[in-house]
Short mmCIF file of C-alpha atoms in Angstrom, two decimals:
data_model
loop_
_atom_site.label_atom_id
_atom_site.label_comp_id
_atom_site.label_asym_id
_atom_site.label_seq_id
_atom_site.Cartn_x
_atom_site.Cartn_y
_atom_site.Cartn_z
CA UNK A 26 -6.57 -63.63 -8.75
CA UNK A 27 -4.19 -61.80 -6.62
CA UNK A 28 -3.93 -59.41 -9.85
CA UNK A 29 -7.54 -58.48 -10.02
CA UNK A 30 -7.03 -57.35 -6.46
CA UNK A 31 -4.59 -55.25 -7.63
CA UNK A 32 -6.94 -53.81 -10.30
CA UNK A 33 -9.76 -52.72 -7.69
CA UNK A 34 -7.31 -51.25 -6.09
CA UNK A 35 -5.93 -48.70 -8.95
CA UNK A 36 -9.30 -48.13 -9.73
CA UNK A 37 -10.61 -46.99 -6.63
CA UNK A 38 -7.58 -44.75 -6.16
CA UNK A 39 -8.84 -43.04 -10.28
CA UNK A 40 -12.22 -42.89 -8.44
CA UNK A 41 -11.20 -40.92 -5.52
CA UNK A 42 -8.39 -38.38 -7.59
CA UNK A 43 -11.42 -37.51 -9.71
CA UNK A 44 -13.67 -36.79 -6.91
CA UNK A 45 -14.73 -33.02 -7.56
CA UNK A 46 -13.10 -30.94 -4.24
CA UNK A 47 -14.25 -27.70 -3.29
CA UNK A 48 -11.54 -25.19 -3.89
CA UNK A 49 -10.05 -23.21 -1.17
CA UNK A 50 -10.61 -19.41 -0.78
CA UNK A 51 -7.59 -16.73 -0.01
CA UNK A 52 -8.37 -14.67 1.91
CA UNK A 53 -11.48 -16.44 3.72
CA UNK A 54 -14.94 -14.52 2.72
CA UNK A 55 -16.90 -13.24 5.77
CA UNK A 56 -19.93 -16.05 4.88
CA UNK A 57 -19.65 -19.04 2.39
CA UNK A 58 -21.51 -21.58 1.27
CA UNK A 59 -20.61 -24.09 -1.04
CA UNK A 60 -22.16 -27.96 -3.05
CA UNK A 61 -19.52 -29.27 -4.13
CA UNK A 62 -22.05 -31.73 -5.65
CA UNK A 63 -23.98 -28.97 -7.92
CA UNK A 64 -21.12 -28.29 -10.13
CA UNK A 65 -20.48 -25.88 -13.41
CA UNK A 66 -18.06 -25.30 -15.73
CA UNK A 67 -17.16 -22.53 -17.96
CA UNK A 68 -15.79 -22.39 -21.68
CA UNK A 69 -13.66 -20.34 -23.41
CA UNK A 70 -15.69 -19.88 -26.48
CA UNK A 71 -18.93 -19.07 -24.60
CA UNK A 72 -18.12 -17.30 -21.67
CA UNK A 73 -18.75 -14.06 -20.65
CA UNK A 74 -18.79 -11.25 -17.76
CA UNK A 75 -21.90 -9.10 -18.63
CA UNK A 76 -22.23 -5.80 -17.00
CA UNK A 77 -25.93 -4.40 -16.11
CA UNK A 78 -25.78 -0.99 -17.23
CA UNK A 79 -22.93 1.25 -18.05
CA UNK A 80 -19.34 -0.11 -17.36
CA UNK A 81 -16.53 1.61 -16.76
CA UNK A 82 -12.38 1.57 -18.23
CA UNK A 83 -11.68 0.21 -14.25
CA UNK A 84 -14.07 -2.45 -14.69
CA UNK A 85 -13.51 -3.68 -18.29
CA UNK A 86 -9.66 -3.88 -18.03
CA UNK A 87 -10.51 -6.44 -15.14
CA UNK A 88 -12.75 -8.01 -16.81
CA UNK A 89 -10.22 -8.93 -19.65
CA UNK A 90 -7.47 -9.88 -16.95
CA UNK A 91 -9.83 -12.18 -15.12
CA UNK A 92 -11.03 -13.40 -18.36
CA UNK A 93 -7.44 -14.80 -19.17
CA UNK A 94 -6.90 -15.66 -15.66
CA UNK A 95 -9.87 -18.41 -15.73
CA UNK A 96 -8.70 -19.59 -18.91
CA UNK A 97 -4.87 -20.45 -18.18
CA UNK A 98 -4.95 -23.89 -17.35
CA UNK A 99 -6.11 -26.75 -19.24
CA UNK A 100 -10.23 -27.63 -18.89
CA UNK A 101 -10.98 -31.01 -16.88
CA UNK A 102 -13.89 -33.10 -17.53
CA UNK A 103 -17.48 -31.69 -17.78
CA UNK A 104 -19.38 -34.35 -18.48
CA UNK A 105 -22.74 -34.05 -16.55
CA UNK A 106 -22.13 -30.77 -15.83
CA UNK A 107 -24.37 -27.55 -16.14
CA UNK A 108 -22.50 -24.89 -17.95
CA UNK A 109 -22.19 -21.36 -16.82
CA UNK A 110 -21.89 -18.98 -19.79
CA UNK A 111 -22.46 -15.54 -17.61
CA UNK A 112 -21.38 -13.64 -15.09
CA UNK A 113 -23.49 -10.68 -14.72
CA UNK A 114 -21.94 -7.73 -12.74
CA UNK A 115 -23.95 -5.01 -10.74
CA UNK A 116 -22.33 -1.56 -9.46
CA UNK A 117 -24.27 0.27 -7.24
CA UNK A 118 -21.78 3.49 -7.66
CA UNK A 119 -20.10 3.22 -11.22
CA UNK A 120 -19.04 7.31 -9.85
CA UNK A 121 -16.80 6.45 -7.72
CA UNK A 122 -13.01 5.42 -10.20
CA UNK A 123 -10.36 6.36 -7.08
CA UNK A 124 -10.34 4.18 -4.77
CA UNK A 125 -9.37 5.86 -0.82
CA UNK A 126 -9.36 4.95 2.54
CA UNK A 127 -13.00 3.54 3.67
CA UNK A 128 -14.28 2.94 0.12
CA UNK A 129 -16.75 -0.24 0.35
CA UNK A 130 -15.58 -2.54 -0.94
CA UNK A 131 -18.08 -5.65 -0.35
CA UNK A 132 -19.45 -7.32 -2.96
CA UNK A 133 -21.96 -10.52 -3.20
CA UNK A 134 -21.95 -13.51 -5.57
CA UNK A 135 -24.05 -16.09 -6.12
CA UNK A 136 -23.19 -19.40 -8.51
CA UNK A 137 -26.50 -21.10 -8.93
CA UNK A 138 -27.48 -20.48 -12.48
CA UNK A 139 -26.23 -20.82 -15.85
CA UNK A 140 -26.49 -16.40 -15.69
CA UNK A 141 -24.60 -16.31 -12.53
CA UNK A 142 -24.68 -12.54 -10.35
CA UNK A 143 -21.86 -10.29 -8.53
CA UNK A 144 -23.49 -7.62 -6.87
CA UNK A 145 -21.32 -4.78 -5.14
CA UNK A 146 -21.65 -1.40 -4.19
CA UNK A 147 -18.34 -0.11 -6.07
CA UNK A 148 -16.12 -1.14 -8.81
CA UNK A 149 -13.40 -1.77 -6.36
CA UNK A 150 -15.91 -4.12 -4.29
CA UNK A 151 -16.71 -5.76 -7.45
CA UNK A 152 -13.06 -6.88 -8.11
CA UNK A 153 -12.82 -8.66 -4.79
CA UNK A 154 -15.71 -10.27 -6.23
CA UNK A 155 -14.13 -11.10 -9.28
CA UNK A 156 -10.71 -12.54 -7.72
CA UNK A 157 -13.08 -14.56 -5.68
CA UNK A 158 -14.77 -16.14 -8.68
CA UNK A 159 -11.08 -16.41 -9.99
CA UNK A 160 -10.73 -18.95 -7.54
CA UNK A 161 -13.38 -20.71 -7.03
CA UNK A 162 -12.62 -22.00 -11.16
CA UNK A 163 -10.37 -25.05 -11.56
CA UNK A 164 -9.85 -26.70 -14.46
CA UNK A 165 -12.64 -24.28 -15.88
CA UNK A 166 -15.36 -26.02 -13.13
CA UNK A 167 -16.78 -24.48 -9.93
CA UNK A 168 -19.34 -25.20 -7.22
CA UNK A 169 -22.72 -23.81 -6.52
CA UNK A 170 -21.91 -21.38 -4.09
CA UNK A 171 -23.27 -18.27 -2.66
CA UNK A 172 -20.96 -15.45 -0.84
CA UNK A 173 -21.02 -12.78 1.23
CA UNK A 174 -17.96 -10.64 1.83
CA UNK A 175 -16.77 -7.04 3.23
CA UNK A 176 -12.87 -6.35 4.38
CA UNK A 177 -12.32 -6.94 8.38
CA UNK A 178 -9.64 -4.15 7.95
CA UNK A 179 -10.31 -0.52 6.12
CA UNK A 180 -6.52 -0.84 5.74
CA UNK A 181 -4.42 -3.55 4.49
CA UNK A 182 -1.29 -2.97 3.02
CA UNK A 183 2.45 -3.46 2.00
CA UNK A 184 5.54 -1.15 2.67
CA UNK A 185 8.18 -0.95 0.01
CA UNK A 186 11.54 1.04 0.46
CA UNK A 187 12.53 3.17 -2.66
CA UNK A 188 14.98 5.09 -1.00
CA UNK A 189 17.17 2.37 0.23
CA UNK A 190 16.67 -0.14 -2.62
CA UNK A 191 15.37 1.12 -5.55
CA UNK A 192 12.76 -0.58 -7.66
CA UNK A 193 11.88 -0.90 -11.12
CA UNK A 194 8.48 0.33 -12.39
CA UNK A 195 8.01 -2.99 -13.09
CA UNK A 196 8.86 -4.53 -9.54
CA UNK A 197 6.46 -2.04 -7.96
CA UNK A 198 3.61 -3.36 -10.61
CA UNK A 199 4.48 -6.51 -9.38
CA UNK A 200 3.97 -6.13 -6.18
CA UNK A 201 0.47 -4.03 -6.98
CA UNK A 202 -0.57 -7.13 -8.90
CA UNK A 203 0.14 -9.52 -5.77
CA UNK A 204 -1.56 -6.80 -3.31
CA UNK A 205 -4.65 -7.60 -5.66
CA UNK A 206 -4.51 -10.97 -5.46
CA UNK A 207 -4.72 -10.85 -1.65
CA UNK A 208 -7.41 -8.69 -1.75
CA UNK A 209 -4.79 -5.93 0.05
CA UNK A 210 -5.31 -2.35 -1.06
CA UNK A 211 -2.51 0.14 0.09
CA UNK A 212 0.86 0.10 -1.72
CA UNK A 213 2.78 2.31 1.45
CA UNK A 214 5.51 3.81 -0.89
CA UNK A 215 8.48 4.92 1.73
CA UNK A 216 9.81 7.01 -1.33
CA UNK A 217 12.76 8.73 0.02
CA UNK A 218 15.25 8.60 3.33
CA UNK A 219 18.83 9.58 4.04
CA UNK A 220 20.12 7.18 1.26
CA UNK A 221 18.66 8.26 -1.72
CA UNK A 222 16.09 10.40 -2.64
CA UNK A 223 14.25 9.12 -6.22
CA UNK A 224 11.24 11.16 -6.35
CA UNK A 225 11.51 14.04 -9.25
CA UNK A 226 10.15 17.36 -8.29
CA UNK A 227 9.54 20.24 -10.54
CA UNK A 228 9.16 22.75 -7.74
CA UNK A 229 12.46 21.75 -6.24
CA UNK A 230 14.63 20.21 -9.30
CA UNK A 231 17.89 19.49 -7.66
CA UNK A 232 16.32 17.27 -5.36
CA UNK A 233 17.34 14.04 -7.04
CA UNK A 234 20.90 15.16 -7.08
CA UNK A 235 20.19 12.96 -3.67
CA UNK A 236 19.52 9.58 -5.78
CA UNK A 237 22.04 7.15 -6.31
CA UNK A 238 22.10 7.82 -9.67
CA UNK A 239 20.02 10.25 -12.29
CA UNK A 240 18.58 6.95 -13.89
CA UNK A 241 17.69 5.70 -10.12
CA UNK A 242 14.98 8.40 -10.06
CA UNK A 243 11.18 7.99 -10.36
CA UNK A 244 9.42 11.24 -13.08
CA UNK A 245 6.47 12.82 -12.62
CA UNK A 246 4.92 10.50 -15.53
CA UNK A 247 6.16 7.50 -13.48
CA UNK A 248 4.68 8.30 -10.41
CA UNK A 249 1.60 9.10 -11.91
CA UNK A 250 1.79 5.57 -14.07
CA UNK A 251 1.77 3.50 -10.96
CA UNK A 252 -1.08 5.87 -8.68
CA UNK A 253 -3.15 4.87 -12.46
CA UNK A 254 -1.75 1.06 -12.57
CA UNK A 255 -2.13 0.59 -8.90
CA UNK A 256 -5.93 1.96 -8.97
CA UNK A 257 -6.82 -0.41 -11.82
CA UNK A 258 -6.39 -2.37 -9.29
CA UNK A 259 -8.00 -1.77 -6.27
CA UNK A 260 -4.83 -0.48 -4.49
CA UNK A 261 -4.45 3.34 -2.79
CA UNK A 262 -1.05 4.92 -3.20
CA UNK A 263 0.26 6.19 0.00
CA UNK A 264 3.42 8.28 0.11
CA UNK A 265 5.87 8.76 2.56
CA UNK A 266 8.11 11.46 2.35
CA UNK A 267 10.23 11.10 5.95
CA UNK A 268 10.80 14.04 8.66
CA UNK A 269 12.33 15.19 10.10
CA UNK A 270 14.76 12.58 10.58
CA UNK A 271 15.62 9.94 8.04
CA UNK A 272 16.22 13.30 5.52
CA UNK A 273 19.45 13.45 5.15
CA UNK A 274 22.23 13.48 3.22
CA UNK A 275 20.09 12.86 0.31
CA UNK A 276 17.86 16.00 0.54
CA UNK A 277 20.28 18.08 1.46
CA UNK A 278 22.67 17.05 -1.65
CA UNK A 279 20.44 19.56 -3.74
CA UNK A 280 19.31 22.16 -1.03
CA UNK A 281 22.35 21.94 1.70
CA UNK A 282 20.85 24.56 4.04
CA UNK A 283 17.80 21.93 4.80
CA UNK A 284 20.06 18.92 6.64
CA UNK A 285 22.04 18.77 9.72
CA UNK A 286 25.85 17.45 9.12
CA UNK A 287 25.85 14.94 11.60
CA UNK A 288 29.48 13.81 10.68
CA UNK A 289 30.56 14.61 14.00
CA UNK A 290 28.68 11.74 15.55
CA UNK A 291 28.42 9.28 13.10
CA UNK A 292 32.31 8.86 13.21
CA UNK A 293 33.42 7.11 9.82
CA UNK A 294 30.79 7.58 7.57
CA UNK A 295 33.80 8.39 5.24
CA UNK A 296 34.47 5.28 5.06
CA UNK A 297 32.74 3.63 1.46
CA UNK A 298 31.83 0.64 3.53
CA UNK A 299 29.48 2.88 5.84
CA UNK A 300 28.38 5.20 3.09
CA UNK A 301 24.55 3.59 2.84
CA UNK A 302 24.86 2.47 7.07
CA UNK A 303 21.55 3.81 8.98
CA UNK A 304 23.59 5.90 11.11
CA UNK A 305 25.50 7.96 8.19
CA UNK A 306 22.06 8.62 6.82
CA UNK A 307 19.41 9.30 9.89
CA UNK A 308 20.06 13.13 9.29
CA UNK A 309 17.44 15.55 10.39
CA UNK A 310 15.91 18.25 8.85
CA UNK A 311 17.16 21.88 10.75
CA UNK A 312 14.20 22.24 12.67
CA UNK A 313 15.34 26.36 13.42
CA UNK A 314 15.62 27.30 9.82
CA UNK A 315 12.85 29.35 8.64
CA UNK A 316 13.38 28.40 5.05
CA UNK A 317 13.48 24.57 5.97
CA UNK A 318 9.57 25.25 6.70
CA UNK A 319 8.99 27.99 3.37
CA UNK A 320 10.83 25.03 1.17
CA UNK A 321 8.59 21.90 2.71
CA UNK A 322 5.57 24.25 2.90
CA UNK A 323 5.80 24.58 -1.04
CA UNK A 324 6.92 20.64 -1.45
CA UNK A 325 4.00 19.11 0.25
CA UNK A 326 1.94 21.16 -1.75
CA UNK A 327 3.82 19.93 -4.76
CA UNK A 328 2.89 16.24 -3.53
CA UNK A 329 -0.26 16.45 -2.65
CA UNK A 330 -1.53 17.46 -5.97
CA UNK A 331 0.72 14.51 -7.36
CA UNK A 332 -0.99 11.94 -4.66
CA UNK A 333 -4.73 11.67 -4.99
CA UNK A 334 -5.37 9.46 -1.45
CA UNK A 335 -6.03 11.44 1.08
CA UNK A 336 -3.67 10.17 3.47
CA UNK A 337 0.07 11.20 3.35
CA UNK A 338 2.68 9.72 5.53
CA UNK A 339 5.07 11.84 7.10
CA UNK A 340 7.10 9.33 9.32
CA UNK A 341 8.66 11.10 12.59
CA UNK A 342 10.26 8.40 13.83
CA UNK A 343 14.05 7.54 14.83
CA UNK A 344 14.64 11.59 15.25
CA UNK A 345 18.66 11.91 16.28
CA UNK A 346 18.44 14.75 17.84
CA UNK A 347 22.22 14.64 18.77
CA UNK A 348 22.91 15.95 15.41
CA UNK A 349 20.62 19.10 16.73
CA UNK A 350 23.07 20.02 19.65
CA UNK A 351 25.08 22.50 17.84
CA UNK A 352 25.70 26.40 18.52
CA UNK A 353 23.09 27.86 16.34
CA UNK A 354 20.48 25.48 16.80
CA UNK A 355 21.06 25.47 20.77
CA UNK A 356 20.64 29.77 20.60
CA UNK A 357 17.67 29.35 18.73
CA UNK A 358 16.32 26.98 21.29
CA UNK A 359 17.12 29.69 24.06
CA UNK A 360 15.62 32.00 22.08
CA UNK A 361 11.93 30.12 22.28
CA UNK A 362 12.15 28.74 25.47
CA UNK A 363 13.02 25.48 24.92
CA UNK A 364 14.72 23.34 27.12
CA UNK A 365 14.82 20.02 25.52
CA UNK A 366 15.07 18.63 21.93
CA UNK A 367 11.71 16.96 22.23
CA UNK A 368 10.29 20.37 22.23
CA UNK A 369 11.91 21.08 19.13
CA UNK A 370 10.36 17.84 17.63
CA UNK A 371 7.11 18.82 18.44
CA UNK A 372 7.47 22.45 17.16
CA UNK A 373 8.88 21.22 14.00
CA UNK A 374 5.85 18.64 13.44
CA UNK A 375 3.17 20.94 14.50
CA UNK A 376 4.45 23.31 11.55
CA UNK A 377 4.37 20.32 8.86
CA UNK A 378 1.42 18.82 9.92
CA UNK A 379 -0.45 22.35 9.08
CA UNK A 380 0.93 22.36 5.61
CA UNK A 381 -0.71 18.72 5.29
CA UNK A 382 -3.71 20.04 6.36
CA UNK A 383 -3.70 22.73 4.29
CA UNK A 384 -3.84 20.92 1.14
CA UNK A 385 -6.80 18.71 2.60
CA UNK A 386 -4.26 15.66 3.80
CA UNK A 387 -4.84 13.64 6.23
CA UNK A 388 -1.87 12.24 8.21
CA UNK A 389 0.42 9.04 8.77
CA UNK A 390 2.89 9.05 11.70
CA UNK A 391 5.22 6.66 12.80
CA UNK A 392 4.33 5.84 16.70
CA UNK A 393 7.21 8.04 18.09
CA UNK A 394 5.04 10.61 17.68
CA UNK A 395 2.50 9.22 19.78
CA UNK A 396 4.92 7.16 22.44
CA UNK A 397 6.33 10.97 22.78
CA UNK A 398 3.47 12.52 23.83
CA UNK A 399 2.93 15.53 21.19
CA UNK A 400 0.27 17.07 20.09
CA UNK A 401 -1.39 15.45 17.30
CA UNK A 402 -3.99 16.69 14.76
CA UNK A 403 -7.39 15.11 15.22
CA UNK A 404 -7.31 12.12 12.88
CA UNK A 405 -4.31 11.20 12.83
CA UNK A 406 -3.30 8.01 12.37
CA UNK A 407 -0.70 6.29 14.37
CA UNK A 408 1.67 3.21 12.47
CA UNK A 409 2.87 0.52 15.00
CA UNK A 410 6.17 -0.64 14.42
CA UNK A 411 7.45 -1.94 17.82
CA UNK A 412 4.93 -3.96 19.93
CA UNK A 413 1.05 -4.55 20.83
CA UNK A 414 1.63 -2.65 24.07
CA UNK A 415 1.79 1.10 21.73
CA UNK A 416 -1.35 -0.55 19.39
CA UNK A 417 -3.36 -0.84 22.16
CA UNK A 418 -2.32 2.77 24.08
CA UNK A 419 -3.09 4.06 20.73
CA UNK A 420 -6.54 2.58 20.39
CA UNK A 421 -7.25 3.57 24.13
CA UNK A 422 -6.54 7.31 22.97
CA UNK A 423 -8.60 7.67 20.36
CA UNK A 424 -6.77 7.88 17.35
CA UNK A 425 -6.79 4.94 14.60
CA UNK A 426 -3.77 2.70 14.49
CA UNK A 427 -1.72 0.56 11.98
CA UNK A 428 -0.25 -2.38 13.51
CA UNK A 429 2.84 -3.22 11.41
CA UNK A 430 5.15 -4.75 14.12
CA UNK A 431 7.06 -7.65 13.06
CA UNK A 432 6.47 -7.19 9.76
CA UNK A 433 6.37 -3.69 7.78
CA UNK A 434 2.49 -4.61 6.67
#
């Protein structure tokens, strides 16, 4: 008898594994509500996502990678169950196909039919909707559920470094593809810096003689590849193209009249163990050459047309203005009443920031900008790199703020 025991035991345990769980959703929806006891499931062979109206190249390439998504793991049990054989998908605005800072992106869906709805005001909205549905399927089953769902945060996003560790096209698609997943949507590409500079120009050619190698270099067909890939996925592009530190050696390897030599006081930067150190490559622009300003006038304008989002970053942080304290730089100072290198700073970003505006940019600054006290162009917005202290000055003054402290997000 003590083996029957044994039996109810086992038994109960198979009971309880195949208990249907509701699945768990990444990141949390604004409003859910879920049966786990009204439960679908989906098939292969008679599924569908069904569009109402006129869809869109944005909207049907998701369609066919959600489509394989759901169907990647083996099918579980459906006996009893109600089958689902249709998503049907509403866009409000099937216009808008570039996705940019403020875009809705909300979307509603509601399992409780075997013609099931997603309802959102964009196509960008609509693929949060369909990553959710992504996940509420397991084992090609899903609950009744109905949800409600808009981003907490216009801006949620991922820094990568292309300067000082280059990346395949692949890598970057890669990391596009997990932004996606997480419902994040800015890919912040930090594309050049003292170390390297990758991006191709054809205004200013010899500026990848600053990459690490002519194969380390990103074309004007890759860039544009990833801006397409990374909107077929719900994810903004935004460039940042350092200044006026963090500029050379690299740009100046082409065009040696736009970098400080700051040899002098970062002592052994000869040495091939320092070459790629922070402090061998933190070189500023020269902030007192007129043709500094004619050559980034002309560059921004170059990558402004090549970036659609209507943000561009242009850093200003970590400015060692030590390598500024030379002869001619200290005359031309004189010469404009300044009495300090911070007044330099300023002068130099005041005359970048109008060639941003210029070509209808808005602009990114890191928060030594701010924590420095210049003037800043209305809308401007400030990144946080250091503490909650400068997010919340920054709030308290008006303009909008990235907090990306602790972790370059």
């Amino acid at each position: 008898m003590r083996g029957s025991g044994l039996w109810f035991c086992l038994l109960l345990f198979i009971a309880n594994s195949l208990q249907y769980e509701s699945p768990r959703l990444w990141p949390l929806p604004q409003t859910v509500s879920m049966s786990a006891s009204d439960v679908y499931y989906i098939s292969q062979s008679n599924f569908e996502f069904e569009v109402v109206g006129t869809s869109s190249e944005i909207l049907s390439g998701a369609f066919e990678r959600y489509y394989n998504i759901l169907f990647s793991s083996g099918s579980g049990s459906v006996e009893g169950l109600r089958e689902l054989t249709a998503l049907r998908v509403t866009v409000e605005d099937m216009d808008q196909q570039f996705i940019q800072f403020q875009t809705d992106e909300s979307y509603h869906l509601v399992i409780n039919d075997t013609v099931s709805t997603l309802s959102a005001k964009t196509i960008f909205g609509a693929m949060h909707g369909l990553e959710t549905f992504s996940q509420l399927v397991r084992f090609q089953s899903l609950p009744e559920a109905e949800i409600d769902d808009f981003p907490r945060f216009p801006w949620r996003g991922l820094l990568i470094d292309t300067s000082r560790h280059y990346q395949t096209l692949d890598t970057i698609k890669k990391s596009i593809r997990g932004l996606s997943y997480d419902k994040m949507n800015v890919l912040h590409w930090h594309m050049s810096d003292g170390q390297s500079f990758p991006f191709e120009s054809l205004v200013y050619p010899n500026l990848t003689k600053g990459a690490y190698a002519p194969e380390f270099t990103y074309s004007r067909e890759d860039v544009l590849e990833i801006i397409s890939y990374a909107n077929s996925y719900g994810v903004r592009v935004v460039v940042e193209f350092d200044m006026p530190s963090h500029a050379g050696p690299s740009w100046g390897k082409g065009y040696p009249f736009l970098t400080m030599n700051c040899s002098r006081i970062f002592l052994g930067c000869n040495i091939p163990t320092n070459r790629f150190t922070d402090g061998c490559n933190d070189y500023p622009f020269d902030a007192t050459n007129e043709k500094v300003y004619e050559f980034l006038d002309k560059f921004i304008e170059e990558v402004s047309q090549v970036f659609p989002d209507n943000f561009l970053h242009m850093g200003g942080d970590e400015v060692q203005t030590a390598c500024w304290e030379t002869p001619h730089v200290l005359q031309w100072m004189n010469s404009h009443n300044m009495t300090n290198f911070n007044q330099l700073e300023e002068y130099f970003l005041q005359r970048v920031q109008v060639f941003a505006e210029r070509n209808q940019k808005l602009i990114v600054n890191w928060e030594e900008v701010f924590t420095s006290g210049f003037s800043l162009v209305p809308g401007t917005i400030i990144e946080v790199w250091k503490d909650s202290t400068t997010l919340n000055e920054v709030a308290k003054a008006g303009y909008g703020a990235l907090l990306a402290y602790n972790w370059y997000l």
